Coordinates of C-alpha atoms in Angstrom, one line a residue:
M1 CA 0.0 0.0 0.0
G2 CA 1.3 3.4 -1.0
Y3 CA 0.0 7.0 -1.1
A4 CA -1.9 9.1 -3.6
V5 CA -1.3 12.8 -3.2
V6 CA -4.2 14.7 -4.9
D7 CA -4.9 18.3 -5.9
V8 CA -8.0 19.7 -7.7
E9 CA -8.7 23.0 -9.3
T10 CA -12.4 23.9 -9.4
T11 CA -15.0 26.3 -10.9
G12 CA -15.7 27.7 -7.4
F13 CA -16.5 26.6 -3.8
R14 CA -20.2 25.8 -3.9
R15 CA -21.8 22.4 -4.0
S16 CA -22.8 22.9 -7.7
D17 CA -19.2 23.7 -8.7
R18 CA -17.1 21.2 -10.6
V19 CA -13.5 20.0 -10.9
V20 CA -11.7 21.4 -13.9
E21 CA -8.3 19.9 -13.3
V22 CA -7.1 16.9 -11.2
A23 CA -3.6 15.6 -10.5
V24 CA -2.3 12.5 -8.6
V25 CA 1.3 12.0 -7.5
Q26 CA 1.8 8.3 -6.4
L27 CA 4.2 7.5 -3.6
D28 CA 5.4 4.1 -2.3
R29 CA 5.4 3.1 1.4
D30 CA 8.6 5.1 1.9
R31 CA 7.0 8.2 0.4
R32 CA 9.1 8.1 -2.8
V33 CA 7.5 9.2 -6.1
T34 CA 6.5 6.3 -8.3
G35 CA 4.2 8.0 -10.8
E36 CA 2.1 11.0 -11.6
W37 CA -1.0 11.7 -13.6
C38 CA -2.9 15.0 -14.4
T39 CA -5.7 16.0 -16.7
L40 CA -8.0 18.9 -17.4
L41 CA -11.7 18.1 -17.2
N42 CA -14.5 19.6 -19.2
P43 CA -17.1 20.8 -16.7
G44 CA -19.7 21.7 -19.3
R45 CA -20.0 25.1 -17.8
D46 CA -18.2 28.4 -17.1
L47 CA -14.7 27.9 -15.6
G48 CA -15.2 30.4 -12.7
P49 CA -12.2 32.2 -11.3
Q50 CA -9.9 31.9 -14.3
H51 CA -7.7 34.7 -12.8
V52 CA -6.9 32.2 -10.0
H53 CA -6.4 28.8 -11.7
R54 CA -5.4 30.4 -15.1
I55 CA -7.1 27.6 -17.1
R56 CA -8.3 28.7 -20.6
A57 CA -11.7 27.6 -21.7
A58 CA -10.2 26.6 -25.1
D59 CA -8.0 24.0 -23.3
V60 CA -11.0 22.2 -21.8
W61 CA -12.9 21.9 -25.1
G62 CA -11.0 18.7 -25.9
A63 CA -10.7 17.5 -22.3
P64 CA -12.8 14.5 -21.0
T65 CA -15.7 15.0 -18.7
F66 CA -15.3 13.7 -15.1
A67 CA -17.6 10.8 -16.0
L68 CA -15.2 9.8 -18.8
A69 CA -12.0 10.3 -16.6
A70 CA -13.5 8.7 -13.5
G71 CA -12.1 5.2 -14.3
A72 CA -8.6 6.6 -14.9
L73 CA -8.6 8.6 -11.7
A74 CA -10.1 5.7 -9.6
R75 CA -7.4 3.4 -10.9
R76 CA -4.7 5.8 -9.6
L77 CA -6.4 6.2 -6.2
A78 CA -7.6 2.8 -5.3
G79 CA -5.7 0.8 -2.7
R80 CA -3.7 3.9 -1.6
V81 CA -3.9 6.3 1.3
L82 CA -5.3 9.7 0.1
V83 CA -3.1 12.7 0.8
A84 CA -3.9 16.4 0.1
H85 CA -3.1 19.8 1.4
N86 CA -6.4 21.0 3.0
L87 CA -7.8 17.5 2.4
A88 CA -11.4 18.6 3.4
F89 CA -11.6 20.7 0.3
D90 CA -10.3 18.1 -2.2
A91 CA -12.2 15.3 -0.6
R92 CA -15.5 17.2 -0.8
F93 CA -15.1 17.8 -4.5
L94 CA -13.9 14.2 -5.2
A95 CA -16.9 12.8 -3.3
A96 CA -19.3 15.0 -5.2
E97 CA -17.8 14.2 -8.6
F98 CA -17.7 10.4 -7.9
G99 CA -21.2 10.7 -6.5
R100 CA -22.4 12.0 -9.8
V101 CA -21.2 8.8 -11.5
G102 CA -22.8 6.6 -8.9
V103 CA -19.9 5.9 -6.6
D104 CA -20.3 6.5 -2.9
A105 CA -16.9 6.4 -1.3
D106 CA -15.2 7.7 1.9
F107 CA -12.4 10.1 0.8
D108 CA -10.7 10.1 4.2
G109 CA -7.0 10.3 4.4
L110 CA -4.1 12.5 5.5
C111 CA -3.9 16.3 5.4
T112 CA -0.5 17.9 5.0
M113 CA -1.9 21.2 6.3
R114 CA -2.9 19.6 9.6
L115 CA 0.3 17.5 9.8
S116 CA 2.3 20.7 9.2
G117 CA 0.8 22.4 12.3
G118 CA -2.4 24.2 11.4
R119 CA -4.4 26.2 8.9
R120 CA -1.7 27.5 6.6
S121 CA -1.4 27.7 2.8
L122 CA 0.5 25.2 0.8
R123 CA 2.9 28.1 -0.2
D124 CA 3.6 29.0 3.4
C125 CA 4.1 25.4 4.5
C126 CA 6.4 24.7 1.5
A127 CA 8.4 27.8 2.3
D128 CA 9.0 26.7 5.9
A129 CA 10.0 23.2 4.7
G130 CA 12.3 24.4 1.9
V131 CA 10.0 22.8 -0.7
P132 CA 9.8 24.7 -4.1
L133 CA 6.3 25.6 -5.3
L134 CA 6.8 26.8 -8.9
D135 CA 3.3 27.2 -10.3
A136 CA 0.7 27.6 -7.5
H137 CA -2.9 26.8 -8.4
S138 CA -1.9 24.3 -11.1
A139 CA -3.1 20.9 -10.0
L140 CA 0.1 19.0 -10.9
A141 CA 2.4 21.7 -9.4
D142 CA 0.4 21.7 -6.2
A143 CA 0.3 17.9 -5.9
R144 CA 4.0 17.7 -6.5
A145 CA 4.7 20.3 -3.8
A146 CA 2.3 18.6 -1.4
A147 CA 4.0 15.2 -2.1
A148 CA 7.4 16.7 -1.4
L149 CA 6.1 18.3 1.8
F150 CA 4.6 15.0 2.9
A151 CA 7.8 13.2 2.2
R152 CA 9.7 15.6 4.6
L153 CA 7.4 15.1 7.5
P154 CA 9.3 13.1 10.2
E155 CA 6.3 10.8 11.0
V156 CA 2.9 10.2 9.5
P157 CA -0.1 8.5 11.2
G158 CA -1.7 5.4 9.8
A159 CA -4.8 5.7 7.6
G160 CA -7.0 3.4 5.5
A161 CA -6.6 2.9 1.8
L162 CA -9.3 4.1 -0.6
D163 CA -11.8 1.5 -1.8
L164 CA -12.9 2.4 -5.3
P165 CA -14.5 0.1 -7.9
P166 CA -13.2 -0.2 -11.4
L167 CA -15.1 2.3 -13.5
G168 CA -14.0 2.3 -17.0
A169 CA -11.1 2.6 -19.5
D170 CA -8.2 4.9 -19.2
V171 CA -8.1 8.2 -21.0
P172 CA -5.3 10.3 -22.4
E173 CA -4.2 13.2 -20.2
V174 CA -5.1 16.7 -21.5
R175 CA -2.7 19.3 -20.2
R176 CA -2.8 23.1 -20.0
G177 CA -1.8 24.8 -23.2
A178 CA -3.0 22.0 -25.5
A179 CA -5.1 24.3 -27.6
D180 CA -3.2 26.4 -30.1
L181 CA -5.0 29.8 -30.2
A182 CA -2.7 31.4 -32.8
G183 CA -4.9 33.6 -34.9
G184 CA -7.8 33.1 -32.5
V185 CA -8.5 29.6 -33.7
L186 CA -9.0 26.8 -31.3
A187 CA -6.7 23.9 -32.0
G188 CA -5.6 20.6 -30.5
A189 CA -9.0 19.3 -29.7
G190 CA -8.7 15.8 -30.9
P191 CA -11.5 13.4 -31.7
G192 CA -12.8 11.2 -28.9
P193 CA -15.6 8.7 -28.1
A194 CA -18.8 9.4 -29.9
G195 CA -21.8 10.6 -27.9
A196 CA -19.7 12.0 -25.1
V197 CA -21.8 15.1 -24.5
P198 CA -21.7 16.7 -21.0
A199 CA -24.8 17.8 -19.2
G200 CA -25.8 21.2 -20.5
G201 CA -23.7 20.8 -23.7
V202 CA -24.2 22.9 -26.8
P203 CA -27.6 22.5 -28.4
A204 CA -27.4 20.6 -31.7
N205 CA -28.8 22.9 -34.3
G206 CA -25.8 23.9 -36.4
P207 CA -23.6 22.3 -39.0
S208 CA -22.2 18.8 -38.4
S209 CA -19.7 18.7 -35.6
G210 CA -16.0 18.7 -36.1
G211 CA -12.7 19.0 -34.3
L212 CA -10.6 22.0 -34.8
S213 CA -7.0 22.1 -35.9
A214 CA -4.3 24.6 -36.3
G215 CA -5.0 27.1 -39.0
G216 CA -8.6 26.1 -39.6
L217 CA -11.2 23.4 -39.1
S218 CA -10.8 19.7 -39.5
T219 CA -13.5 17.3 -40.5
G220 CA -12.9 14.8 -37.7
A221 CA -15.3 13.8 -35.0
A222 CA -16.2 16.3 -32.3
P223 CA -14.0 16.6 -29.2
W224 CA -15.0 13.9 -26.7
S225 CA -16.1 16.6 -24.2
G226 CA -19.1 17.2 -26.5
A227 CA -18.6 20.9 -26.2
L228 CA -18.8 21.2 -30.0
A229 CA -21.3 18.4 -30.6
G230 CA -23.7 19.6 -33.1
A231 CA -22.8 23.2 -32.5
T232 CA -22.1 25.9 -35.0
R233 CA -18.3 26.1 -35.5
P234 CA -16.1 28.9 -34.2
V235 CA -14.0 30.7 -36.8
A236 CA -10.7 32.5 -36.6
L237 CA -11.0 35.9 -35.0
S238 CA -8.1 37.1 -33.1
G239 CA -9.6 38.5 -30.0
G240 CA -12.8 36.4 -30.2
T241 CA -14.7 33.5 -31.8
R242 CA -17.6 33.6 -34.2
A243 CA -20.2 30.9 -34.4
G244 CA -21.5 29.6 -37.6
G245 CA -18.9 31.1 -39.9
T246 CA -16.7 29.9 -42.8
R247 CA -13.3 28.3 -42.8
P248 CA -10.3 30.7 -42.8
G249 CA -9.7 31.8 -46.4
E250 CA -13.4 31.4 -47.5
V251 CA -15.4 34.4 -48.2
P252 CA -18.6 35.0 -46.2
A253 CA -21.6 36.6 -47.9
G254 CA -20.8 40.2 -48.7
G255 CA -17.3 40.1 -47.1
D256 CA -13.6 39.3 -47.3
P257 CA -12.0 36.2 -46.0
A258 CA -13.0 35.2 -42.5
G259 CA -10.5 36.3 -39.9
G260 CA -9.5 39.3 -42.0
A261 CA -10.4 42.9 -41.3
L262 CA -13.1 44.0 -43.6
G263 CA -14.4 47.5 -44.0
G264 CA -10.9 49.1 -44.1
P265 CA -9.6 51.1 -47.0
A266 CA -8.9 48.0 -49.2
A267 CA -12.5 46.9 -48.8
G268 CA -13.9 50.3 -49.6
G269 CA -14.9 51.1 -46.0
P270 CA -13.5 53.5 -43.5
A271 CA -10.3 52.9 -41.5
S272 CA -12.2 52.4 -38.2
G273 CA -9.4 50.8 -36.2
V274 CA -11.4 47.6 -35.9
A275 CA -8.9 45.9 -38.3
A276 CA -6.5 45.4 -35.4
T277 CA -8.9 43.1 -33.6
G278 CA -9.2 40.7 -36.6
I279 CA -13.0 40.9 -36.5
P280 CA -14.6 40.8 -39.9
V281 CA -16.6 43.9 -40.5
A282 CA -19.1 44.7 -43.2
C283 CA -17.9 45.8 -46.7
G284 CA -18.5 49.3 -47.7
P285 CA -19.0 52.4 -45.4
A286 CA -20.1 51.6 -41.9
V287 CA -22.3 54.7 -41.3
G288 CA -22.8 55.1 -37.6
G289 CA -21.4 51.8 -36.6
A290 CA -18.6 49.3 -36.7
A291 CA -19.4 45.8 -37.8
V292 CA -18.7 42.2 -36.7
G293 CA -19.0 38.9 -38.5
G294 CA -21.6 36.5 -37.4
A295 CA -23.7 33.5 -38.5
G296 CA -21.8 33.1 -41.8
A297 CA -22.3 36.7 -43.0
A298 CA -21.0 40.1 -42.1
R299 CA -23.3 42.0 -39.8
R300 CA -23.1 45.5 -38.4
L301 CA -22.9 46.4 -34.7
A302 CA -24.8 49.7 -34.6
R303 CA -26.9 52.0 -32.5
G304 CA -29.7 50.0 -30.8
D305 CA -28.0 46.6 -31.1
L306 CA -28.5 44.3 -28.1
V307 CA -25.3 43.1 -26.3
V308 CA -24.8 40.7 -23.5
F309 CA -21.7 40.1 -21.2
T310 CA -20.4 36.9 -19.6
G311 CA -17.5 36.0 -17.4
Q312 CA -15.3 37.9 -15.0
M313 CA -13.5 40.5 -17.1
D314 CA -10.5 42.7 -16.5
D315 CA -12.8 45.7 -16.1
A316 CA -15.9 45.5 -13.9
R317 CA -19.1 44.5 -15.5
D318 CA -20.8 47.8 -14.6
V319 CA -18.0 49.7 -16.4
W320 CA -18.6 47.8 -19.6
V321 CA -22.3 48.2 -19.3
D322 CA -21.9 52.0 -19.0
R323 CA -19.6 52.0 -22.0
A324 CA -22.1 50.0 -24.1
L325 CA -25.0 52.2 -23.1
G326 CA -23.0 55.3 -23.7
A327 CA -22.3 54.1 -27.3
G328 CA -26.1 53.8 -27.9
L329 CA -26.3 50.0 -27.5
R330 CA -28.8 48.1 -25.4
V331 CA -27.6 45.7 -22.7
N332 CA -29.4 42.5 -21.6
S333 CA -28.0 41.6 -18.2
G334 CA -29.8 38.3 -18.0
Y335 CA -29.5 36.0 -21.0
V336 CA -28.8 35.6 -24.7
T337 CA -31.7 35.6 -27.1
R338 CA -32.0 35.3 -30.9
A339 CA -32.2 39.1 -30.9
T340 CA -28.8 39.5 -29.3
A341 CA -26.3 41.1 -31.7
L342 CA -23.1 40.3 -29.8
L343 CA -21.9 38.4 -26.7
V344 CA -18.8 39.9 -25.0
A345 CA -16.9 37.2 -23.0
A346 CA -14.0 37.3 -20.6
D347 CA -12.9 34.2 -22.4
P348 CA -14.4 33.9 -25.9
F349 CA -14.1 30.1 -25.8
S350 CA -16.3 30.1 -22.6
L351 CA -18.6 27.1 -21.9
S352 CA -21.0 29.3 -19.9
T353 CA -24.7 29.0 -20.5
K354 CA -24.7 32.3 -22.3
A355 CA -21.9 31.3 -24.5
R356 CA -23.5 27.9 -25.4
R357 CA -26.7 29.6 -26.2
A358 CA -24.9 32.2 -28.3
R359 CA -23.3 29.5 -30.4
A360 CA -26.6 27.7 -30.8
Y361 CA -28.2 30.9 -32.1
G362 CA -25.2 32.0 -34.2
V363 CA -24.5 35.0 -32.1
P364 CA -20.9 36.3 -32.4
I365 CA -18.7 36.0 -29.3
V366 CA -15.8 38.4 -28.8
S367 CA -13.3 39.3 -26.1
E368 CA -13.5 42.6 -24.1
G369 CA -10.5 43.9 -26.1
A370 CA -12.3 43.3 -29.4
F371 CA -15.4 44.9 -28.0
A372 CA -13.4 47.9 -26.9
A373 CA -12.2 48.4 -30.5
L374 CA -15.8 48.1 -31.8
L375 CA -16.9 50.8 -29.3
A376 CA -14.1 53.0 -30.4
A377 CA -15.2 52.6 -34.0
L378 CA -18.8 53.4 -33.0
A379 CA -17.8 56.5 -31.1
G380 CA -17.3 58.8 -34.1
G381 CA -20.7 58.1 -35.6
L382 CA -23.1 57.8 -32.6
P383 CA -24.7 60.5 -30.5
D384 CA -23.9 60.3 -26.8
E385 CA -27.1 58.8 -25.6
S386 CA -28.3 55.5 -24.2
L387 CA -31.3 53.4 -25.2
G388 CA -31.5 51.8 -21.8
K389 CA -30.7 48.6 -20.0
I390 CA -33.0 45.6 -20.3
S391 CA -33.4 44.0 -16.8

């Protein structure tokens, strides 16, 4: 019997939150490292405090759901003593996730925080013990640090091994940075088991599903997470993603190649400054408005358009709402509808409910930086008045 040192990163702290990354460092009886395993998980929802765990939504598009990874994780935990720093936190999320797949287990074990003398952070405990912690709030880095801390403890009490049933086949690990976002295109989401759609996945009403690859779209099966299953496909937009568009190099109706900047001097339109965002804009003059590609054709963002925001952005939500209203746009603070012109997202590859609905409806999704450029383009042609916020 050996030890399994675990760390999880989550979408938050509530019962409804999910694990988005899990790592296991295996130790033998003498507390020497014998193996390690780590994967991102697709929670089928918004990733929560991304400024803390730094996981990009693009990276989890091709990751397995917990249900698919449960067997691989159980295999690495079973028959070992569970160890974690602040075990109560990790154990609560492990119990909840395994409970969702029908496994009721006791995730008791050893807590390096308690064994180190009290309620102190992993960073502080490692600093006192001379253990390096190179990438805090990365599951694998934290598990490695906790394992090294555990190995330096002079004595450890006895504890029972985890009893977990065999749950399924192994899955490949999906690590951070697997998605290549060069040019704003999601890449690296390989094909996986058919039908693996997480609860609350994207509604199936767009073109046939397909994995995404560097420089464009592939024609393979959808990523096993199901995040793209049946959904309209994102298109290259540095600074954002657009649902339901064309492949890079193809020309949408009334516009230049997707991913290019339309509406500039070469296209016969004004030099609005939107070109830097990489967002396609309508050909010809954009009188009183900048434009953004969407649903396979170029479409203007103009006075009276309805915008929605999702995610925790660099600037406060109220600040962005005020900017939008000041530009003559309308803001819906609740949800995305078919009447929505644009969804502004902290992470354009977000799996939030708003983002999933936007993709289903073919509503463009852009980053706050791209939206700022659109507002700047609108500023010269709009009167300084608001049309009001929709509650």
